Amino acid sequence: QERELGEDSVVKESLTAAADGKRYRTKLYNLDLILAIGYRVVTRRLEKKSDEDPFVAGLEAMLLHDWKQALHHLRLAVERDSDHIRAYLKLGRVHRELGDLARAVKIHRGLTVRAGLSGADRAAVQLELARDLQAQGRLEDALAEVAKAVAADRKNVDGQLVRLELQEALDRWDE
């Protein structure tokens, strides 16, 4: 059960003069305190969740750019649930960040043949694969993959940006 602060810790009553010359009793809220306590509560919940869920722990490690810890936790996540597409996507990205581009490509290419992927998941897989190929310097192949991602999800802003970046790198301004 959540413990709540008493109103007197976060609220102060004050008299405020209005344009009509009258004074009105108003409540001033200590937003800094409210936000700090909210942050603490959310952080504690995330810490507890990350202790239980290796995917969450892997995401937290990625946020801190602790790639080795992210790799460890995301491997655990896919060992526990081999259908966890998001964990595989992040695992491939961690391999890319660590410079193991061949493994990143292998993970993401393996996901492209999975049956039952939603359109958004398929587009995310193809976009990650395009980024792997781009990191390998295989710009033509990357452009072909990002084209598939954009075709699967035309509103995919990330895909549009990567496609534009690749077209610029390939000096293809007319496409």
Short mmCIF file of N, CA, C and O in Angstrom, two decimals, residues 30-160:
data_model
loop_
_atom_site.label_atom_id
_atom_site.label_comp_id
_atom_site.label_asym_id
_atom_site.label_seq_id
_atom_site.Cartn_x
_atom_site.Cartn_y
_atom_site.Cartn_z
N ASN A 30 3.78 22.37 -3.67
CA ASN A 30 5.23 22.23 -3.80
C ASN A 30 5.50 21.16 -4.87
O ASN A 30 5.65 19.98 -4.56
N LEU A 31 5.54 21.61 -6.11
CA LEU A 31 5.69 20.69 -7.23
C LEU A 31 7.01 19.94 -7.19
O LEU A 31 7.07 18.75 -7.51
N ASP A 32 8.07 20.60 -6.76
CA ASP A 32 9.38 19.92 -6.68
C ASP A 32 9.30 18.72 -5.76
O ASP A 32 9.81 17.64 -6.07
N LEU A 33 8.66 18.88 -4.61
CA LEU A 33 8.55 17.79 -3.66
C LEU A 33 7.67 16.68 -4.22
O LEU A 33 8.00 15.49 -4.12
N ILE A 34 6.58 17.05 -4.83
CA ILE A 34 5.67 16.06 -5.42
C ILE A 34 6.40 15.25 -6.49
O ILE A 34 6.33 14.01 -6.52
N LEU A 35 7.15 15.92 -7.38
CA LEU A 35 7.88 15.23 -8.43
C LEU A 35 8.99 14.34 -7.86
O LEU A 35 9.20 13.23 -8.32
N ALA A 36 9.70 14.84 -6.85
CA ALA A 36 10.78 14.06 -6.25
C ALA A 36 10.25 12.77 -5.63
O ALA A 36 10.83 11.69 -5.80
N ILE A 37 9.15 12.88 -4.93
CA ILE A 37 8.56 11.69 -4.29
C ILE A 37 8.02 10.74 -5.36
O ILE A 37 8.23 9.53 -5.27
N GLY A 38 7.38 11.29 -6.37
CA GLY A 38 6.88 10.45 -7.47
C GLY A 38 8.02 9.72 -8.15
O GLY A 38 7.93 8.52 -8.45
N TYR A 39 9.13 10.41 -8.39
CA TYR A 39 10.29 9.79 -9.01
C TYR A 39 10.81 8.65 -8.14
O TYR A 39 11.15 7.58 -8.62
N ARG A 40 10.88 8.90 -6.83
CA ARG A 40 11.39 7.88 -5.92
C ARG A 40 10.50 6.63 -5.93
O ARG A 40 10.98 5.51 -5.95
N VAL A 41 9.20 6.84 -5.94
CA VAL A 41 8.27 5.71 -5.95
C VAL A 41 8.42 4.91 -7.24
O VAL A 41 8.52 3.68 -7.21
N VAL A 42 8.48 5.61 -8.37
CA VAL A 42 8.61 4.93 -9.66
C VAL A 42 9.94 4.19 -9.74
O VAL A 42 10.02 3.05 -10.20
N THR A 43 11.02 4.83 -9.28
CA THR A 43 12.34 4.20 -9.30
C THR A 43 12.35 2.93 -8.47
O THR A 43 12.89 1.91 -8.89
N ARG A 44 11.74 2.98 -7.31
CA ARG A 44 11.69 1.78 -6.46
C ARG A 44 10.90 0.66 -7.14
O ARG A 44 11.27 -0.50 -7.07
N ARG A 45 9.81 1.02 -7.80
CA ARG A 45 9.03 0.00 -8.52
C ARG A 45 9.85 -0.62 -9.64
O ARG A 45 9.82 -1.82 -9.85
N LEU A 46 10.60 0.23 -10.38
CA LEU A 46 11.43 -0.28 -11.47
C LEU A 46 12.54 -1.17 -10.94
O LEU A 46 12.85 -2.20 -11.53
N GLU A 47 13.16 -0.76 -9.82
CA GLU A 47 14.22 -1.58 -9.23
C GLU A 47 13.68 -2.95 -8.86
O GLU A 47 14.30 -3.98 -9.12
N LYS A 48 12.49 -2.96 -8.26
CA LYS A 48 11.88 -4.23 -7.87
C LYS A 48 11.56 -5.05 -9.12
O LYS A 48 11.83 -6.24 -9.18
N LYS A 49 10.99 -4.40 -10.14
CA LYS A 49 10.65 -5.11 -11.38
C LYS A 49 11.89 -5.63 -12.07
O LYS A 49 11.90 -6.75 -12.57
N SER A 50 12.99 -4.83 -12.09
CA SER A 50 14.19 -5.28 -12.78
C SER A 50 14.83 -6.46 -12.07
O SER A 50 15.51 -7.27 -12.69
N ASP A 51 14.62 -6.56 -10.74
CA ASP A 51 15.13 -7.72 -10.02
C ASP A 51 14.41 -8.98 -10.48
O ASP A 51 14.98 -10.06 -10.47
N GLU A 52 13.16 -8.84 -10.90
CA GLU A 52 12.35 -9.98 -11.30
C GLU A 52 12.42 -10.25 -12.80
O GLU A 52 12.26 -11.37 -13.23
N ASP A 53 12.64 -9.22 -13.62
CA ASP A 53 12.52 -9.33 -15.07
C ASP A 53 13.85 -8.98 -15.74
O ASP A 53 14.25 -7.82 -15.75
N PRO A 54 14.53 -9.96 -16.34
CA PRO A 54 15.81 -9.66 -16.97
C PRO A 54 15.70 -8.71 -18.17
O PRO A 54 16.64 -8.00 -18.48
N PHE A 55 14.53 -8.69 -18.84
CA PHE A 55 14.36 -7.76 -19.95
C PHE A 55 14.43 -6.32 -19.45
O PHE A 55 15.12 -5.48 -20.02
N VAL A 56 13.72 -6.04 -18.36
CA VAL A 56 13.74 -4.69 -17.79
C VAL A 56 15.16 -4.34 -17.32
O VAL A 56 15.65 -3.24 -17.55
N ALA A 57 15.83 -5.30 -16.69
CA ALA A 57 17.20 -5.07 -16.25
C ALA A 57 18.11 -4.79 -17.45
O ALA A 57 19.00 -3.93 -17.38
N GLY A 58 17.88 -5.49 -18.54
CA GLY A 58 18.66 -5.26 -19.76
C GLY A 58 18.42 -3.87 -20.33
O GLY A 58 19.36 -3.19 -20.76
N LEU A 59 17.17 -3.43 -20.32
CA LEU A 59 16.85 -2.08 -20.80
C LEU A 59 17.51 -1.03 -19.93
O LEU A 59 18.05 -0.03 -20.43
N GLU A 60 17.47 -1.23 -18.61
CA GLU A 60 18.11 -0.28 -17.70
C GLU A 60 19.61 -0.22 -17.97
O GLU A 60 20.20 0.86 -17.99
N ALA A 61 20.24 -1.37 -18.19
CA ALA A 61 21.68 -1.40 -18.48
C ALA A 61 21.97 -0.68 -19.80
O ALA A 61 22.98 0.04 -19.92
N MET A 62 21.09 -0.84 -20.79
CA MET A 62 21.28 -0.14 -22.05
C MET A 62 21.20 1.37 -21.85
O MET A 62 21.99 2.11 -22.44
N LEU A 63 20.27 1.81 -21.02
CA LEU A 63 20.15 3.25 -20.76
C LEU A 63 21.44 3.81 -20.15
O LEU A 63 21.80 4.96 -20.38
N LEU A 64 22.12 2.98 -19.38
CA LEU A 64 23.37 3.39 -18.74
C LEU A 64 24.59 3.10 -19.62
O LEU A 64 25.72 3.32 -19.19
N HIS A 65 24.36 2.59 -20.82
CA HIS A 65 25.42 2.21 -21.75
C HIS A 65 26.35 1.16 -21.13
O HIS A 65 27.53 1.10 -21.46
N ASP A 66 25.79 0.33 -20.28
CA ASP A 66 26.52 -0.79 -19.69
C ASP A 66 26.21 -2.00 -20.55
O ASP A 66 25.36 -2.83 -20.23
N TRP A 67 26.90 -2.09 -21.69
CA TRP A 67 26.57 -3.07 -22.72
C TRP A 67 26.78 -4.50 -22.26
O TRP A 67 26.04 -5.39 -22.65
N LYS A 68 27.79 -4.73 -21.43
CA LYS A 68 28.05 -6.11 -20.96
C LYS A 68 26.92 -6.59 -20.06
O LYS A 68 26.46 -7.73 -20.18
N GLN A 69 26.45 -5.73 -19.16
CA GLN A 69 25.32 -6.11 -18.30
C GLN A 69 24.05 -6.27 -19.13
O GLN A 69 23.26 -7.18 -18.88
N ALA A 70 23.86 -5.38 -20.10
CA ALA A 70 22.69 -5.49 -20.97
C ALA A 70 22.71 -6.83 -21.71
O ALA A 70 21.69 -7.52 -21.79
N LEU A 71 23.87 -7.20 -22.21
CA LEU A 71 24.02 -8.47 -22.90
C LEU A 71 23.64 -9.64 -21.99
O LEU A 71 22.87 -10.53 -22.38
N HIS A 72 24.15 -9.61 -20.77
CA HIS A 72 23.86 -10.67 -19.80
C HIS A 72 22.35 -10.80 -19.55
O HIS A 72 21.78 -11.88 -19.64
N HIS A 73 21.70 -9.69 -19.24
CA HIS A 73 20.28 -9.71 -18.90
C HIS A 73 19.40 -10.06 -20.09
O HIS A 73 18.43 -10.81 -19.95
N LEU A 74 19.74 -9.53 -21.26
CA LEU A 74 18.92 -9.83 -22.43
C LEU A 74 19.06 -11.28 -22.87
O LEU A 74 18.10 -11.89 -23.34
N ARG A 75 20.25 -11.85 -22.69
CA ARG A 75 20.40 -13.29 -22.95
C ARG A 75 19.49 -14.10 -22.04
O ARG A 75 18.87 -15.07 -22.47
N LEU A 76 19.45 -13.70 -20.76
CA LEU A 76 18.55 -14.38 -19.83
C LEU A 76 17.10 -14.25 -20.28
O LEU A 76 16.33 -15.21 -20.21
N ALA A 77 16.73 -13.07 -20.74
CA ALA A 77 15.35 -12.83 -21.17
C ALA A 77 14.96 -13.74 -22.33
O ALA A 77 13.87 -14.32 -22.32
N VAL A 78 15.84 -13.90 -23.32
CA VAL A 78 15.49 -14.76 -24.46
C VAL A 78 15.60 -16.24 -24.11
O VAL A 78 14.91 -17.06 -24.73
N GLU A 79 16.44 -16.57 -23.12
CA GLU A 79 16.47 -17.97 -22.66
C GLU A 79 15.15 -18.33 -21.98
O GLU A 79 14.64 -19.43 -22.15
N ARG A 80 14.61 -17.39 -21.22
CA ARG A 80 13.34 -17.64 -20.52
C ARG A 80 12.15 -17.64 -21.47
O ARG A 80 11.17 -18.32 -21.24
N ASP A 81 12.22 -16.80 -22.52
CA ASP A 81 11.08 -16.68 -23.44
C ASP A 81 11.61 -16.49 -24.85
O ASP A 81 11.95 -15.39 -25.26
N SER A 82 11.67 -17.57 -25.60
CA SER A 82 12.24 -17.51 -26.95
C SER A 82 11.32 -16.78 -27.94
O SER A 82 11.72 -16.54 -29.08
N ASP A 83 10.12 -16.41 -27.52
CA ASP A 83 9.22 -15.64 -28.38
C ASP A 83 9.25 -14.14 -28.06
O ASP A 83 8.45 -13.38 -28.60
N HIS A 84 10.16 -13.72 -27.21
CA HIS A 84 10.25 -12.32 -26.78
C HIS A 84 10.99 -11.51 -27.86
O HIS A 84 12.19 -11.29 -27.79
N ILE A 85 10.24 -11.07 -28.87
CA ILE A 85 10.82 -10.38 -30.03
C ILE A 85 11.56 -9.13 -29.60
O ILE A 85 12.67 -8.86 -30.08
N ARG A 86 10.99 -8.35 -28.70
CA ARG A 86 11.64 -7.10 -28.26
C ARG A 86 12.99 -7.39 -27.60
O ARG A 86 13.94 -6.65 -27.77
N ALA A 87 13.07 -8.48 -26.85
CA ALA A 87 14.35 -8.83 -26.21
C ALA A 87 15.38 -9.19 -27.28
O ALA A 87 16.55 -8.79 -27.18
N TYR A 88 14.97 -9.93 -28.31
CA TYR A 88 15.89 -10.25 -29.39
C TYR A 88 16.34 -8.99 -30.14
O TYR A 88 17.51 -8.85 -30.50
N LEU A 89 15.40 -8.07 -30.38
CA LEU A 89 15.77 -6.82 -31.05
C LEU A 89 16.84 -6.07 -30.26
O LEU A 89 17.83 -5.60 -30.81
N LYS A 90 16.63 -5.97 -28.96
CA LYS A 90 17.59 -5.25 -28.10
C LYS A 90 18.90 -6.02 -28.00
O LYS A 90 19.97 -5.41 -27.97
N LEU A 91 18.83 -7.34 -27.95
CA LEU A 91 20.04 -8.15 -27.88
C LEU A 91 20.91 -7.92 -29.13
O LEU A 91 22.12 -7.74 -29.03
N GLY A 92 20.28 -7.90 -30.28
CA GLY A 92 21.02 -7.62 -31.52
C GLY A 92 21.63 -6.23 -31.49
O GLY A 92 22.78 -6.03 -31.90
N ARG A 93 20.88 -5.28 -30.96
CA ARG A 93 21.41 -3.91 -30.89
C ARG A 93 22.62 -3.85 -29.97
O ARG A 93 23.60 -3.16 -30.25
N VAL A 94 22.58 -4.56 -28.85
CA VAL A 94 23.72 -4.58 -27.93
C VAL A 94 24.94 -5.18 -28.63
O VAL A 94 26.05 -4.64 -28.50
N HIS A 95 24.74 -6.25 -29.38
CA HIS A 95 25.86 -6.82 -30.13
C HIS A 95 26.43 -5.79 -31.11
O HIS A 95 27.65 -5.68 -31.26
N ARG A 96 25.56 -5.03 -31.75
CA ARG A 96 26.02 -3.98 -32.67
C ARG A 96 26.83 -2.93 -31.91
O ARG A 96 27.89 -2.51 -32.35
N GLU A 97 26.33 -2.52 -30.75
CA GLU A 97 27.04 -1.51 -29.94
C GLU A 97 28.40 -2.03 -29.49
O GLU A 97 29.35 -1.26 -29.36
N LEU A 98 28.50 -3.34 -29.26
CA LEU A 98 29.76 -3.93 -28.83
C LEU A 98 30.70 -4.22 -30.01
O LEU A 98 31.81 -4.69 -29.82
N GLY A 99 30.22 -3.96 -31.23
CA GLY A 99 31.05 -4.16 -32.41
C GLY A 99 30.96 -5.55 -33.02
O GLY A 99 31.66 -5.86 -33.98
N ASP A 100 30.10 -6.40 -32.48
CA ASP A 100 29.92 -7.75 -33.03
C ASP A 100 28.80 -7.69 -34.07
O ASP A 100 27.67 -8.16 -33.84
N LEU A 101 29.14 -7.11 -35.21
CA LEU A 101 28.14 -6.85 -36.24
C LEU A 101 27.60 -8.14 -36.86
O LEU A 101 26.41 -8.21 -37.19
N ALA A 102 28.46 -9.13 -37.01
CA ALA A 102 28.01 -10.40 -37.60
C ALA A 102 26.93 -11.04 -36.74
O ALA A 102 25.93 -11.54 -37.25
N ARG A 103 27.11 -11.01 -35.42
CA ARG A 103 26.11 -11.59 -34.54
C ARG A 103 24.82 -10.77 -34.57
O ARG A 103 23.73 -11.33 -34.54
N ALA A 104 24.95 -9.45 -34.61
CA ALA A 104 23.76 -8.59 -34.68
C ALA A 104 22.95 -8.91 -35.93
O ALA A 104 21.73 -9.08 -35.87
N VAL A 105 23.65 -9.03 -37.07
CA VAL A 105 22.97 -9.36 -38.33
C VAL A 105 22.30 -10.72 -38.22
O VAL A 105 21.15 -10.90 -38.63
N LYS A 106 23.01 -11.70 -37.65
CA LYS A 106 22.46 -13.05 -37.53
C LYS A 106 21.18 -13.05 -36.70
O LYS A 106 20.18 -13.69 -37.07
N ILE A 107 21.18 -12.33 -35.58
CA ILE A 107 20.00 -12.27 -34.72
C ILE A 107 18.84 -11.62 -35.46
O ILE A 107 17.73 -12.15 -35.52
N HIS A 108 19.10 -10.46 -36.06
CA HIS A 108 18.01 -9.72 -36.72
C HIS A 108 17.54 -10.42 -37.98
O HIS A 108 16.34 -10.46 -38.26
N ARG A 109 18.47 -11.01 -38.75
CA ARG A 109 18.04 -11.74 -39.95
C ARG A 109 17.20 -12.96 -39.57
O ARG A 109 16.23 -13.30 -40.23
N GLY A 110 17.56 -13.61 -38.47
CA GLY A 110 16.79 -14.75 -37.99
C GLY A 110 15.36 -14.36 -37.63
O GLY A 110 14.42 -15.15 -37.82
N LEU A 111 15.20 -13.15 -37.14
CA LEU A 111 13.84 -12.69 -36.79
C LEU A 111 12.99 -12.43 -38.03
O LEU A 111 11.76 -12.51 -37.96
N THR A 112 13.62 -12.12 -39.16
CA THR A 112 12.84 -11.80 -40.37
C THR A 112 12.04 -12.99 -40.88
O THR A 112 11.07 -12.80 -41.61
N VAL A 113 12.45 -14.21 -40.53
CA VAL A 113 11.74 -15.40 -41.02
C VAL A 113 10.74 -15.94 -40.00
O VAL A 113 10.11 -16.96 -40.24
N ARG A 114 10.61 -15.25 -38.89
CA ARG A 114 9.63 -15.69 -37.88
C ARG A 114 8.22 -15.50 -38.39
O ARG A 114 7.86 -14.45 -38.91
N ALA A 115 7.40 -16.51 -38.19
CA ALA A 115 5.99 -16.42 -38.57
C ALA A 115 5.22 -15.68 -37.47
O ALA A 115 5.61 -15.70 -36.31
N GLY A 116 4.18 -15.02 -37.86
CA GLY A 116 3.28 -14.41 -36.90
C GLY A 116 3.71 -13.07 -36.34
O GLY A 116 3.12 -12.59 -35.38
N LEU A 117 4.74 -12.44 -36.92
CA LEU A 117 5.13 -11.11 -36.45
C LEU A 117 4.08 -10.09 -36.86
O LEU A 117 3.56 -10.15 -37.98
N SER A 118 3.80 -9.16 -35.98
CA SER A 118 2.90 -8.07 -36.34
C SER A 118 3.62 -7.18 -37.35
O SER A 118 4.85 -7.25 -37.49
N GLY A 119 2.88 -6.34 -38.02
CA GLY A 119 3.50 -5.42 -38.98
C GLY A 119 4.51 -4.51 -38.32
O GLY A 119 5.59 -4.27 -38.87
N ALA A 120 4.17 -4.02 -37.13
CA ALA A 120 5.09 -3.13 -36.41
C ALA A 120 6.36 -3.87 -35.99
O ALA A 120 7.47 -3.33 -36.10
N ASP A 121 6.22 -5.11 -35.52
CA ASP A 121 7.39 -5.90 -35.14
C ASP A 121 8.26 -6.21 -36.35
O ASP A 121 9.48 -6.13 -36.30
N ARG A 122 7.62 -6.57 -37.47
CA ARG A 122 8.38 -6.87 -38.69
C ARG A 122 9.15 -5.63 -39.14
O ARG A 122 10.33 -5.71 -39.50
N ALA A 123 8.51 -4.47 -39.09
CA ALA A 123 9.19 -3.23 -39.48
C ALA A 123 10.35 -2.93 -38.53
O ALA A 123 11.42 -2.51 -38.98
N ALA A 124 10.17 -3.17 -37.24
CA ALA A 124 11.24 -2.93 -36.26
C ALA A 124 12.42 -3.86 -36.52
O ALA A 124 13.58 -3.44 -36.45
N VAL A 125 12.15 -5.11 -36.85
CA VAL A 125 13.21 -6.08 -37.16
C VAL A 125 13.98 -5.62 -38.39
O VAL A 125 15.22 -5.60 -38.40
N GLN A 126 13.25 -5.26 -39.44
CA GLN A 126 13.92 -4.85 -40.68
C GLN A 126 14.72 -3.57 -40.49
O GLN A 126 15.82 -3.42 -41.05
N LEU A 127 14.24 -2.68 -39.66
CA LEU A 127 14.97 -1.44 -39.39
C LEU A 127 16.26 -1.73 -38.62
O LEU A 127 17.31 -1.18 -38.92
N GLU A 128 16.18 -2.61 -37.63
CA GLU A 128 17.39 -2.98 -36.88
C GLU A 128 18.39 -3.68 -37.80
O GLU A 128 19.60 -3.43 -37.72
N LEU A 129 17.90 -4.55 -38.67
CA LEU A 129 18.78 -5.22 -39.62
C LEU A 129 19.43 -4.19 -40.55
O LEU A 129 20.63 -4.27 -40.84
N ALA A 130 18.66 -3.21 -40.99
CA ALA A 130 19.21 -2.15 -41.84
C ALA A 130 20.33 -1.40 -41.10
O ALA A 130 21.37 -1.10 -41.69
N ARG A 131 20.13 -1.13 -39.82
CA ARG A 131 21.17 -0.45 -39.04
C ARG A 131 22.42 -1.31 -38.90
O ARG A 131 23.54 -0.80 -38.92
N ASP A 132 22.23 -2.62 -38.74
CA ASP A 132 23.38 -3.54 -38.69
C ASP A 132 24.17 -3.47 -40.00
O ASP A 132 25.40 -3.36 -40.00
N LEU A 133 23.44 -3.58 -41.10
CA LEU A 133 24.08 -3.58 -42.41
C LEU A 133 24.77 -2.23 -42.67
O LEU A 133 25.86 -2.19 -43.25
N GLN A 134 24.15 -1.16 -42.24
CA GLN A 134 24.75 0.17 -42.38
C GLN A 134 26.07 0.23 -41.61
O GLN A 134 27.07 0.74 -42.10
N ALA A 135 26.07 -0.32 -40.40
CA ALA A 135 27.28 -0.33 -39.58
C ALA A 135 28.38 -1.16 -40.24
O ALA A 135 29.57 -0.87 -40.07
N GLN A 136 28.00 -2.18 -41.01
CA GLN A 136 28.97 -3.00 -41.74
C GLN A 136 29.44 -2.31 -43.03
O GLN A 136 30.32 -2.82 -43.70
N GLY A 137 28.82 -1.18 -43.36
CA GLY A 137 29.18 -0.49 -44.60
C GLY A 137 28.46 -1.02 -45.81
O GLY A 137 28.78 -0.65 -46.94
N ARG A 138 27.48 -1.86 -45.61
CA ARG A 138 26.70 -2.46 -46.70
C ARG A 138 25.46 -1.59 -46.95
O ARG A 138 24.34 -1.97 -46.65
N LEU A 139 25.70 -0.41 -47.48
CA LEU A 139 24.65 0.60 -47.59
C LEU A 139 23.52 0.20 -48.54
O LEU A 139 22.35 0.48 -48.26
N GLU A 140 23.85 -0.44 -49.65
CA GLU A 140 22.80 -0.87 -50.60
C GLU A 140 21.87 -1.89 -49.94
O GLU A 140 20.66 -1.80 -50.06
N ASP A 141 22.48 -2.87 -49.24
CA ASP A 141 21.67 -3.88 -48.55
C ASP A 141 20.84 -3.23 -47.44
O ASP A 141 19.68 -3.60 -47.24
N ALA A 142 21.44 -2.27 -46.75
CA ALA A 142 20.72 -1.58 -45.68
C ALA A 142 19.53 -0.82 -46.25
O ALA A 142 18.43 -0.84 -45.67
N LEU A 143 19.74 -0.17 -47.38
CA LEU A 143 18.65 0.58 -48.01
C LEU A 143 17.51 -0.36 -48.43
O LEU A 143 16.34 -0.02 -48.27
N ALA A 144 17.85 -1.54 -48.92
CA ALA A 144 16.81 -2.51 -49.30
C ALA A 144 16.00 -2.94 -48.08
O ALA A 144 14.77 -3.06 -48.16
N GLU A 145 16.67 -3.16 -46.94
CA GLU A 145 15.95 -3.56 -45.72
C GLU A 145 15.09 -2.43 -45.18
O GLU A 145 13.96 -2.66 -44.76
N VAL A 146 15.62 -1.22 -45.19
CA VAL A 146 14.83 -0.11 -44.67
C VAL A 146 13.62 0.17 -45.57
O VAL A 146 12.56 0.56 -45.08
N ALA A 147 13.77 -0.10 -46.86
CA ALA A 147 12.63 0.05 -47.78
C ALA A 147 11.52 -0.92 -47.39
O ALA A 147 10.33 -0.57 -47.43
N LYS A 148 11.88 -2.15 -47.00
CA LYS A 148 10.89 -3.12 -46.54
C LYS A 148 10.22 -2.65 -45.26
O LYS A 148 9.01 -2.81 -45.08
N ALA A 149 11.01 -2.08 -44.36
CA ALA A 149 10.46 -1.59 -43.09
C ALA A 149 9.45 -0.47 -43.33
O ALA A 149 8.37 -0.45 -42.73
N VAL A 150 9.80 0.44 -44.22
CA VAL A 150 8.91 1.56 -44.52
C VAL A 150 7.67 1.07 -45.26
O VAL A 150 6.57 1.55 -45.02
N ALA A 151 7.83 0.08 -46.14
CA ALA A 151 6.67 -0.48 -46.85
C ALA A 151 5.71 -1.15 -45.87
O ALA A 151 4.49 -1.07 -46.04
N ALA A 152 6.26 -1.80 -44.83
CA ALA A 152 5.42 -2.47 -43.84
C ALA A 152 4.71 -1.47 -42.94
O ALA A 152 3.63 -1.75 -42.42
N ASP A 153 5.31 -0.31 -42.74
CA ASP A 153 4.74 0.70 -41.84
C ASP A 153 5.12 2.08 -42.36
O ASP A 153 6.16 2.62 -42.01
N ARG A 154 4.30 2.65 -43.21
CA ARG A 154 4.59 3.94 -43.86
C ARG A 154 4.75 5.09 -42.86
O ARG A 154 5.38 6.08 -43.16
N LYS A 155 4.16 4.95 -41.69
CA LYS A 155 4.25 6.01 -40.67
C LYS A 155 5.48 5.84 -39.78
O LYS A 155 5.64 6.57 -38.82
N ASN A 156 6.35 4.92 -40.12
CA ASN A 156 7.56 4.64 -39.34
C ASN A 156 8.56 5.77 -39.56
O ASN A 156 9.32 5.78 -40.52
N VAL A 157 8.56 6.73 -38.64
CA VAL A 157 9.42 7.91 -38.77
C VAL A 157 10.90 7.51 -38.72
O VAL A 157 11.71 8.02 -39.50
N ASP A 158 11.25 6.60 -37.83
CA ASP A 158 12.64 6.14 -37.75
C ASP A 158 13.08 5.55 -39.08
O ASP A 158 14.19 5.80 -39.55
N GLY A 159 12.23 4.75 -39.67
CA GLY A 159 12.54 4.15 -40.96
C GLY A 159 12.75 5.21 -42.03
O GLY A 159 13.70 5.12 -42.83
N GLN A 160 11.90 6.20 -42.05
CA GLN A 160 12.03 7.29 -43.03
C GLN A 160 13.35 8.03 -42.84
O GLN A 160 14.04 8.37 -43.81
#
